[in-house]
Amino acid sequence: DQQVKQNSPSLSVQEGRISILNCDYTNSMFDYFLWYKKYPAEGPTFLISISSIKDKNEDGRFTVFLNKSAKHLSLHIVPSQPGDSAVYFCAGSTGFQKLVFGTGTRLLVSP
Amino acid sequence: KAGVTQTPRYLIKTRGQQVTLSCSPISGHRSVSWYQQTPGQGLQFLFEYFSETQRNKGNFPGRFSGRQFSNSRSEMNVSTLELGDSALYLCASSLTGRETQYFGPGTRLLVL
């Protein structure tokens, strides 16, 4: 039972362009969603979160959009930089507890 | 402020052995959660400790256990290791468990 799905295993984008990473969920009880970035041999690094009562949250180059009716969220990175190349995980949670992660999307930003 | 630290970073064990992993949370954080990352199952929640008590538990067998000390440091133990326990074990901390979790670098366990 995969409650959080990231259907694109990989994404390639050119430097300076927009990266859009997508995530779908099935659990209506999730009230917070988070995005983490992970480099090899390191733990996930928190990027941005969004409450289920909002439809958008922005932090610098990162914006997360939430469409509750479609049970879909997306992370936009503008402009993309080579240092953004990593695996991105979305996660759903109830009160930030027991994070349920998607399988990740590998982003490659080429110069 | 120092981040979450985990020791050891790498570990090799054989089937049937047991292993203990350690996690020191960010100073002031009282909640510690453990996750397992494998290529096949992705990142999965193991359990969460708060104030020395297990507060949440994932769907893992009883071979996986943990504890938390009064200084919020946590250990997890896996007994009777199986080949499938080979994974990256991550711990994450937050102030009370109801805020963003911050992850440590993980302990990579290889079971032979």
PDB file of C-alpha atoms in Angstrom:
ATOM      1  CA  ASP A   1       0.000   0.000   0.000  1.00  0.00           C
ATOM      2  CA  GLN A   2       1.977   2.963  -1.291  1.00  0.00           C
ATOM      3  CA  GLN A   3       0.432   5.992   0.330  1.00  0.00           C
ATOM      4  CA  VAL A   4       2.880   8.407  -1.317  1.00  0.00           C
ATOM      5  CA  LYS A   5       3.982   7.997  -4.907  1.00  0.00           C
ATOM      6  CA  GLN A   6       6.578   9.721  -7.006  1.00  0.00           C
ATOM      7  CA  ASN A   7       5.989   8.332 -10.462  1.00  0.00           C
ATOM      8  CA  SER A   8       9.012   9.868 -12.144  1.00  0.00           C
ATOM      9  CA  PRO A   9      12.206   8.118 -11.057  1.00  0.00           C
ATOM     10  CA  SER A  10      14.335  10.743 -12.790  1.00  0.00           C
ATOM     11  CA  LEU A  11      14.230  14.221 -14.289  1.00  0.00           C
ATOM     12  CA  SER A  12      16.820  16.102 -16.341  1.00  0.00           C
ATOM     13  CA  VAL A  13      16.751  19.884 -16.581  1.00  0.00           C
ATOM     14  CA  GLN A  14      19.105  22.527 -17.902  1.00  0.00           C
ATOM     15  CA  GLU A  15      20.613  25.074 -15.569  1.00  0.00           C
ATOM     16  CA  GLY A  16      18.448  28.162 -15.243  1.00  0.00           C
ATOM     17  CA  ARG A  17      15.236  26.411 -16.229  1.00  0.00           C
ATOM     18  CA  ILE A  18      12.394  25.287 -13.965  1.00  0.00           C
ATOM     19  CA  SER A  19      12.404  21.858 -12.324  1.00  0.00           C
ATOM     20  CA  ILE A  20       8.997  20.421 -11.437  1.00  0.00           C
ATOM     21  CA  LEU A  21       8.875  17.360  -9.229  1.00  0.00           C
ATOM     22  CA  ASN A  22       5.547  15.661  -8.656  1.00  0.00           C
ATOM     23  CA  CYS A  23       4.065  13.609  -5.874  1.00  0.00           C
ATOM     24  CA  ASP A  24       0.694  11.904  -5.379  1.00  0.00           C
ATOM     25  CA  TYR A  25      -0.796  10.605  -2.147  1.00  0.00           C
ATOM     26  CA  THR A  26      -3.754   8.520  -1.121  1.00  0.00           C
ATOM     27  CA  ASN A  27      -4.045   9.112   2.633  1.00  0.00           C
ATOM     28  CA  SER A  28      -6.573  11.869   3.313  1.00  0.00           C
ATOM     29  CA  MET A  29      -5.420  12.058   6.934  1.00  0.00           C
ATOM     30  CA  PHE A  30      -2.095  13.649   6.016  1.00  0.00           C
ATOM     31  CA  ASP A  31      -2.066  17.231   7.235  1.00  0.00           C
ATOM     32  CA  TYR A  32       1.541  18.162   6.483  1.00  0.00           C
ATOM     33  CA  PHE A  33       3.653  17.440   3.463  1.00  0.00           C
ATOM     34  CA  LEU A  34       7.412  17.848   3.277  1.00  0.00           C
ATOM     35  CA  TRP A  35      10.112  17.772   0.638  1.00  0.00           C
ATOM     36  CA  TYR A  36      13.612  16.528   1.392  1.00  0.00           C
ATOM     37  CA  LYS A  37      16.711  16.479  -0.769  1.00  0.00           C
ATOM     38  CA  LYS A  38      19.243  13.674  -0.455  1.00  0.00           C
ATOM     39  CA  TYR A  39      22.802  13.374  -1.665  1.00  0.00           C
ATOM     40  CA  PRO A  40      24.535   9.972  -1.741  1.00  0.00           C
ATOM     41  CA  ALA A  41      25.956   8.855   1.606  1.00  0.00           C
ATOM     42  CA  GLU A  42      24.141  11.669   3.443  1.00  0.00           C
ATOM     43  CA  GLY A  43      20.873  11.919   5.317  1.00  0.00           C
ATOM     44  CA  PRO A  44      17.878  13.736   3.802  1.00  0.00           C
ATOM     45  CA  THR A  45      17.980  17.513   4.091  1.00  0.00           C
ATOM     46  CA  PHE A  46      14.710  19.318   4.758  1.00  0.00           C
ATOM     47  CA  LEU A  47      13.701  21.740   2.004  1.00  0.00           C
ATOM     48  CA  ILE A  48      10.175  22.966   2.459  1.00  0.00           C
ATOM     49  CA  SER A  49       6.848  21.920   3.911  1.00  0.00           C
ATOM     50  CA  ILE A  50       3.205  22.785   3.417  1.00  0.00           C
ATOM     51  CA  SER A  51       0.162  22.442   5.604  1.00  0.00           C
ATOM     52  CA  SER A  52      -2.914  20.806   4.124  1.00  0.00           C
ATOM     53  CA  ILE A  53      -4.881  24.006   4.720  1.00  0.00           C
ATOM     54  CA  LYS A  54      -2.680  25.894   2.267  1.00  0.00           C
ATOM     55  CA  ASP A  55      -2.223  25.480  -1.460  1.00  0.00           C
ATOM     56  CA  LYS A  56       1.160  27.132  -1.844  1.00  0.00           C
ATOM     57  CA  ASN A  57       4.295  27.750   0.161  1.00  0.00           C
ATOM     58  CA  GLU A  58       7.378  29.535  -1.087  1.00  0.00           C
ATOM     59  CA  ASP A  59      10.942  29.710   0.189  1.00  0.00           C
ATOM     60  CA  GLY A  60      13.460  31.342  -2.090  1.00  0.00           C
ATOM     61  CA  ARG A  61      13.858  29.290  -5.252  1.00  0.00           C
ATOM     62  CA  PHE A  62      11.589  26.540  -3.909  1.00  0.00           C
ATOM     63  CA  THR A  63       7.787  26.580  -4.121  1.00  0.00           C
ATOM     64  CA  VAL A  64       5.492  23.748  -3.161  1.00  0.00           C
ATOM     65  CA  PHE A  65       1.956  23.553  -4.522  1.00  0.00           C
ATOM     66  CA  LEU A  66      -0.757  21.387  -3.010  1.00  0.00           C
ATOM     67  CA  ASN A  67      -3.939  20.312  -4.790  1.00  0.00           C
ATOM     68  CA  LYS A  68      -5.968  18.555  -2.119  1.00  0.00           C
ATOM     69  CA  SER A  69      -8.840  17.553  -4.366  1.00  0.00           C
ATOM     70  CA  ALA A  70      -6.420  15.774  -6.685  1.00  0.00           C
ATOM     71  CA  LYS A  71      -4.238  14.557  -3.804  1.00  0.00           C
ATOM     72  CA  HIS A  72      -1.255  15.930  -5.637  1.00  0.00           C
ATOM     73  CA  LEU A  73       1.672  18.124  -4.734  1.00  0.00           C
ATOM     74  CA  SER A  74       4.562  19.474  -6.689  1.00  0.00           C
ATOM     75  CA  LEU A  75       7.886  21.133  -5.960  1.00  0.00           C
ATOM     76  CA  HIS A  76       9.065  23.870  -8.304  1.00  0.00           C
ATOM     77  CA  ILE A  77      12.697  24.927  -8.337  1.00  0.00           C
ATOM     78  CA  VAL A  78      13.385  28.169 -10.196  1.00  0.00           C
ATOM     79  CA  PRO A  79      16.005  28.723 -11.454  1.00  0.00           C
ATOM     80  CA  SER A  80      17.552  25.264 -11.280  1.00  0.00           C
ATOM     81  CA  GLN A  81      21.252  25.056 -10.453  1.00  0.00           C
ATOM     82  CA  PRO A  82      23.744  22.188 -10.890  1.00  0.00           C
ATOM     83  CA  GLY A  83      24.032  21.978  -7.088  1.00  0.00           C
ATOM     84  CA  ASP A  84      20.347  21.014  -6.992  1.00  0.00           C
ATOM     85  CA  SER A  85      21.219  17.649  -8.548  1.00  0.00           C
ATOM     86  CA  ALA A  86      20.143  15.099  -5.941  1.00  0.00           C
ATOM     87  CA  VAL A  87      17.318  12.709  -5.102  1.00  0.00           C
ATOM     88  CA  TYR A  88      14.161  14.478  -3.938  1.00  0.00           C
ATOM     89  CA  PHE A  89      11.678  12.789  -1.619  1.00  0.00           C
ATOM     90  CA  CYS A  90       8.223  13.972  -0.772  1.00  0.00           C
ATOM     91  CA  ALA A  91       6.652  12.812   2.469  1.00  0.00           C
ATOM     92  CA  GLY A  92       3.224  12.956   4.021  1.00  0.00           C
ATOM     93  CA  SER A  93       2.558  13.058   7.727  1.00  0.00           C
ATOM     94  CA  THR A  94      -0.032  13.554  10.401  1.00  0.00           C
ATOM     95  CA  GLY A  95       1.251  16.298  12.648  1.00  0.00           C
ATOM     96  CA  PHE A  96       4.795  15.874  11.301  1.00  0.00           C
ATOM     97  CA  GLN A  97       4.956  12.399  12.819  1.00  0.00           C
ATOM     98  CA  LYS A  98       5.628   9.042  11.163  1.00  0.00           C
ATOM     99  CA  LEU A  99       6.745  10.483   7.848  1.00  0.00           C
ATOM    100  CA  VAL A 100       5.594   8.382   4.893  1.00  0.00           C
ATOM    101  CA  PHE A 101       8.005   8.848   2.013  1.00  0.00           C
ATOM    102  CA  GLY A 102       7.687   8.464  -1.712  1.00  0.00           C
ATOM    103  CA  THR A 103      10.305   6.508  -3.622  1.00  0.00           C
ATOM    104  CA  GLY A 104      12.171   9.612  -4.730  1.00  0.00           C
ATOM    105  CA  THR A 105      12.958  11.417  -7.985  1.00  0.00           C
ATOM    106  CA  ARG A 106      16.549  11.834  -9.117  1.00  0.00           C
ATOM    107  CA  LEU A 107      17.044  15.359 -10.467  1.00  0.00           C
ATOM    108  CA  LEU A 108      19.974  16.104 -12.747  1.00  0.00           C
ATOM    109  CA  VAL A 109      20.632  19.751 -13.574  1.00  0.00           C
ATOM    110  CA  SER A 110      23.128  20.134 -16.364  1.00  0.00           C
ATOM    111  CA  PRO A 111      25.175  23.297 -16.984  1.00  0.00           C
TER     112      PRO A 111
ATOM    113  CA  LYS B   1      24.223  24.224  16.539  1.00  0.00           C
ATOM    114  CA  ALA B   2      25.487  20.715  15.833  1.00  0.00           C
ATOM    115  CA  GLY B   3      23.279  18.512  13.710  1.00  0.00           C
ATOM    116  CA  VAL B   4      22.068  15.001  14.322  1.00  0.00           C
ATOM    117  CA  THR B   5      24.961  12.595  14.693  1.00  0.00           C
ATOM    118  CA  GLN B   6      24.918   8.841  14.207  1.00  0.00           C
ATOM    119  CA  THR B   7      27.499   6.229  15.077  1.00  0.00           C
ATOM    120  CA  PRO B   8      28.928   4.162  13.650  1.00  0.00           C
ATOM    121  CA  ARG B   9      28.683   5.325  10.042  1.00  0.00           C
ATOM    122  CA  TYR B  10      29.385   1.899   8.591  1.00  0.00           C
ATOM    123  CA  LEU B  11      28.962  -1.564   9.985  1.00  0.00           C
ATOM    124  CA  ILE B  12      29.397  -5.110   8.679  1.00  0.00           C
ATOM    125  CA  LYS B  13      27.752  -7.991  10.497  1.00  0.00           C
ATOM    126  CA  THR B  14      26.902 -11.592   9.726  1.00  0.00           C
ATOM    127  CA  ARG B  15      23.521 -13.277   9.776  1.00  0.00           C
ATOM    128  CA  GLY B  16      22.277 -14.128  13.239  1.00  0.00           C
ATOM    129  CA  GLN B  17      24.293 -11.447  14.995  1.00  0.00           C
ATOM    130  CA  GLN B  18      22.797  -8.412  16.669  1.00  0.00           C
ATOM    131  CA  VAL B  19      23.668  -4.767  16.227  1.00  0.00           C
ATOM    132  CA  THR B  20      23.196  -1.523  18.138  1.00  0.00           C
ATOM    133  CA  LEU B  21      23.140   1.859  16.424  1.00  0.00           C
ATOM    134  CA  SER B  22      23.365   5.180  18.193  1.00  0.00           C
ATOM    135  CA  CYS B  23      21.838   8.586  17.501  1.00  0.00           C
ATOM    136  CA  SER B  24      22.443  11.917  19.204  1.00  0.00           C
ATOM    137  CA  PRO B  25      19.742  14.476  18.387  1.00  0.00           C
ATOM    138  CA  ILE B  26      20.152  18.189  17.872  1.00  0.00           C
ATOM    139  CA  SER B  27      20.610  19.873  21.231  1.00  0.00           C
ATOM    140  CA  GLY B  28      17.218  20.600  22.776  1.00  0.00           C
ATOM    141  CA  HIS B  29      15.357  18.139  20.574  1.00  0.00           C
ATOM    142  CA  ARG B  30      13.483  15.546  22.575  1.00  0.00           C
ATOM    143  CA  SER B  31      11.917  13.468  19.818  1.00  0.00           C
ATOM    144  CA  VAL B  32      13.968  10.921  17.899  1.00  0.00           C
ATOM    145  CA  SER B  33      12.605   8.874  15.011  1.00  0.00           C
ATOM    146  CA  TRP B  34      14.287   6.021  13.169  1.00  0.00           C
ATOM    147  CA  TYR B  35      13.898   5.122   9.498  1.00  0.00           C
ATOM    148  CA  GLN B  36      15.213   2.342   7.289  1.00  0.00           C
ATOM    149  CA  GLN B  37      16.158   2.985   3.676  1.00  0.00           C
ATOM    150  CA  THR B  38      16.522   0.082   1.257  1.00  0.00           C
ATOM    151  CA  PRO B  39      16.539   0.060  -2.545  1.00  0.00           C
ATOM    152  CA  GLY B  40      13.425  -2.103  -2.627  1.00  0.00           C
ATOM    153  CA  GLN B  41      11.248  -0.491   0.057  1.00  0.00           C
ATOM    154  CA  GLY B  42      12.525   3.074   0.105  1.00  0.00           C
ATOM    155  CA  LEU B  43      12.455   5.079   3.328  1.00  0.00           C
ATOM    156  CA  GLN B  44      10.283   3.463   5.988  1.00  0.00           C
ATOM    157  CA  PHE B  45       9.440   4.588   9.477  1.00  0.00           C
ATOM    158  CA  LEU B  46      10.614   2.293  12.277  1.00  0.00           C
ATOM    159  CA  PHE B  47       9.682   4.041  15.533  1.00  0.00           C
ATOM    160  CA  GLU B  48       9.720   7.301  17.423  1.00  0.00           C
ATOM    161  CA  TYR B  49      10.827   8.021  20.971  1.00  0.00           C
ATOM    162  CA  PHE B  50       9.911  10.987  23.094  1.00  0.00           C
ATOM    163  CA  SER B  51      10.817  11.477  26.753  1.00  0.00           C
ATOM    164  CA  GLU B  52      12.292   7.964  26.917  1.00  0.00           C
ATOM    165  CA  THR B  53       9.028   6.385  25.729  1.00  0.00           C
ATOM    166  CA  GLN B  54       8.197   4.818  22.414  1.00  0.00           C
ATOM    167  CA  ARG B  55       5.374   6.941  21.084  1.00  0.00           C
ATOM    168  CA  ASN B  56       4.914   5.631  17.540  1.00  0.00           C
ATOM    169  CA  LYS B  57       5.820   2.400  15.833  1.00  0.00           C
ATOM    170  CA  GLY B  58       6.009   1.319  12.201  1.00  0.00           C
ATOM    171  CA  ASN B  59       5.395  -2.117  10.699  1.00  0.00           C
ATOM    172  CA  PHE B  60       8.630  -3.864  11.546  1.00  0.00           C
ATOM    173  CA  PRO B  61       9.109  -7.164  13.376  1.00  0.00           C
ATOM    174  CA  GLY B  62       9.980  -7.328  17.050  1.00  0.00           C
ATOM    175  CA  ARG B  63      13.645  -7.933  16.176  1.00  0.00           C
ATOM    176  CA  PHE B  64      13.832  -4.173  15.747  1.00  0.00           C
ATOM    177  CA  SER B  65      13.786  -2.324  19.042  1.00  0.00           C
ATOM    178  CA  GLY B  66      14.978   0.932  20.462  1.00  0.00           C
ATOM    179  CA  ARG B  67      15.306   3.044  23.510  1.00  0.00           C
ATOM    180  CA  GLN B  68      15.899   6.627  24.495  1.00  0.00           C
ATOM    181  CA  PHE B  69      17.956   7.946  27.364  1.00  0.00           C
ATOM    182  CA  SER B  70      17.276  10.889  29.643  1.00  0.00           C
ATOM    183  CA  ASN B  71      19.596  13.089  27.556  1.00  0.00           C
ATOM    184  CA  SER B  72      17.428  12.268  24.480  1.00  0.00           C
ATOM    185  CA  ARG B  73      20.124  10.156  22.861  1.00  0.00           C
ATOM    186  CA  SER B  74      18.636   7.064  21.285  1.00  0.00           C
ATOM    187  CA  GLU B  75      19.782   3.622  20.328  1.00  0.00           C
ATOM    188  CA  MET B  76      18.196   1.077  18.063  1.00  0.00           C
ATOM    189  CA  ASN B  77      18.913  -2.614  18.210  1.00  0.00           C
ATOM    190  CA  VAL B  78      18.369  -5.298  15.617  1.00  0.00           C
ATOM    191  CA  SER B  79      18.632  -8.871  16.834  1.00  0.00           C
ATOM    192  CA  THR B  80      19.104 -12.056  14.797  1.00  0.00           C
ATOM    193  CA  LEU B  81      20.190 -10.147  11.734  1.00  0.00           C
ATOM    194  CA  GLU B  82      18.939 -11.234   8.322  1.00  0.00           C
ATOM    195  CA  LEU B  83      20.388 -10.451   4.910  1.00  0.00           C
ATOM    196  CA  GLY B  84      17.388  -8.215   4.215  1.00  0.00           C
ATOM    197  CA  ASP B  85      18.321  -5.976   7.129  1.00  0.00           C
ATOM    198  CA  SER B  86      21.142  -4.542   5.031  1.00  0.00           C
ATOM    199  CA  ALA B  87      20.134  -0.914   4.715  1.00  0.00           C
ATOM    200  CA  LEU B  88      20.855   2.679   5.563  1.00  0.00           C
ATOM    201  CA  TYR B  89      19.442   3.437   9.004  1.00  0.00           C
ATOM    202  CA  LEU B  90      18.570   7.063   9.534  1.00  0.00           C
ATOM    203  CA  CYS B  91      17.560   8.867  12.637  1.00  0.00           C
ATOM    204  CA  ALA B  92      15.824  12.207  12.734  1.00  0.00           C
ATOM    205  CA  SER B  93      15.131  14.593  15.570  1.00  0.00           C
ATOM    206  CA  SER B  94      12.662  17.359  16.269  1.00  0.00           C
ATOM    207  CA  LEU B  95      11.774  19.480  19.284  1.00  0.00           C
ATOM    208  CA  THR B  96       8.681  17.610  20.401  1.00  0.00           C
ATOM    209  CA  GLY B  97       7.896  15.375  17.446  1.00  0.00           C
ATOM    210  CA  ARG B  98       5.332  17.804  16.072  1.00  0.00           C
ATOM    211  CA  GLU B  99       7.689  19.875  13.944  1.00  0.00           C
ATOM    212  CA  THR B 100      10.017  19.354  11.005  1.00  0.00           C
ATOM    213  CA  GLN B 101      12.333  16.387  11.464  1.00  0.00           C
ATOM    214  CA  TYR B 102      16.044  16.831  10.783  1.00  0.00           C
ATOM    215  CA  PHE B 103      18.021  13.803   9.708  1.00  0.00           C
ATOM    216  CA  GLY B 104      21.448  12.519  10.583  1.00  0.00           C
ATOM    217  CA  PRO B 105      23.883  11.096   8.006  1.00  0.00           C
ATOM    218  CA  GLY B 106      22.811   7.515   8.660  1.00  0.00           C
ATOM    219  CA  THR B 107      24.493   4.234   9.511  1.00  0.00           C
ATOM    220  CA  ARG B 108      25.031   1.890   6.607  1.00  0.00           C
ATOM    221  CA  LEU B 109      24.631  -1.707   7.769  1.00  0.00           C
ATOM    222  CA  LEU B 110      25.741  -4.621   5.633  1.00  0.00           C
ATOM    223  CA  VAL B 111      24.688  -8.103   6.691  1.00  0.00           C
ATOM    224  CA  LEU B 112      26.686 -10.960   5.159  1.00  0.00           C
TER     225      LEU B 112
END
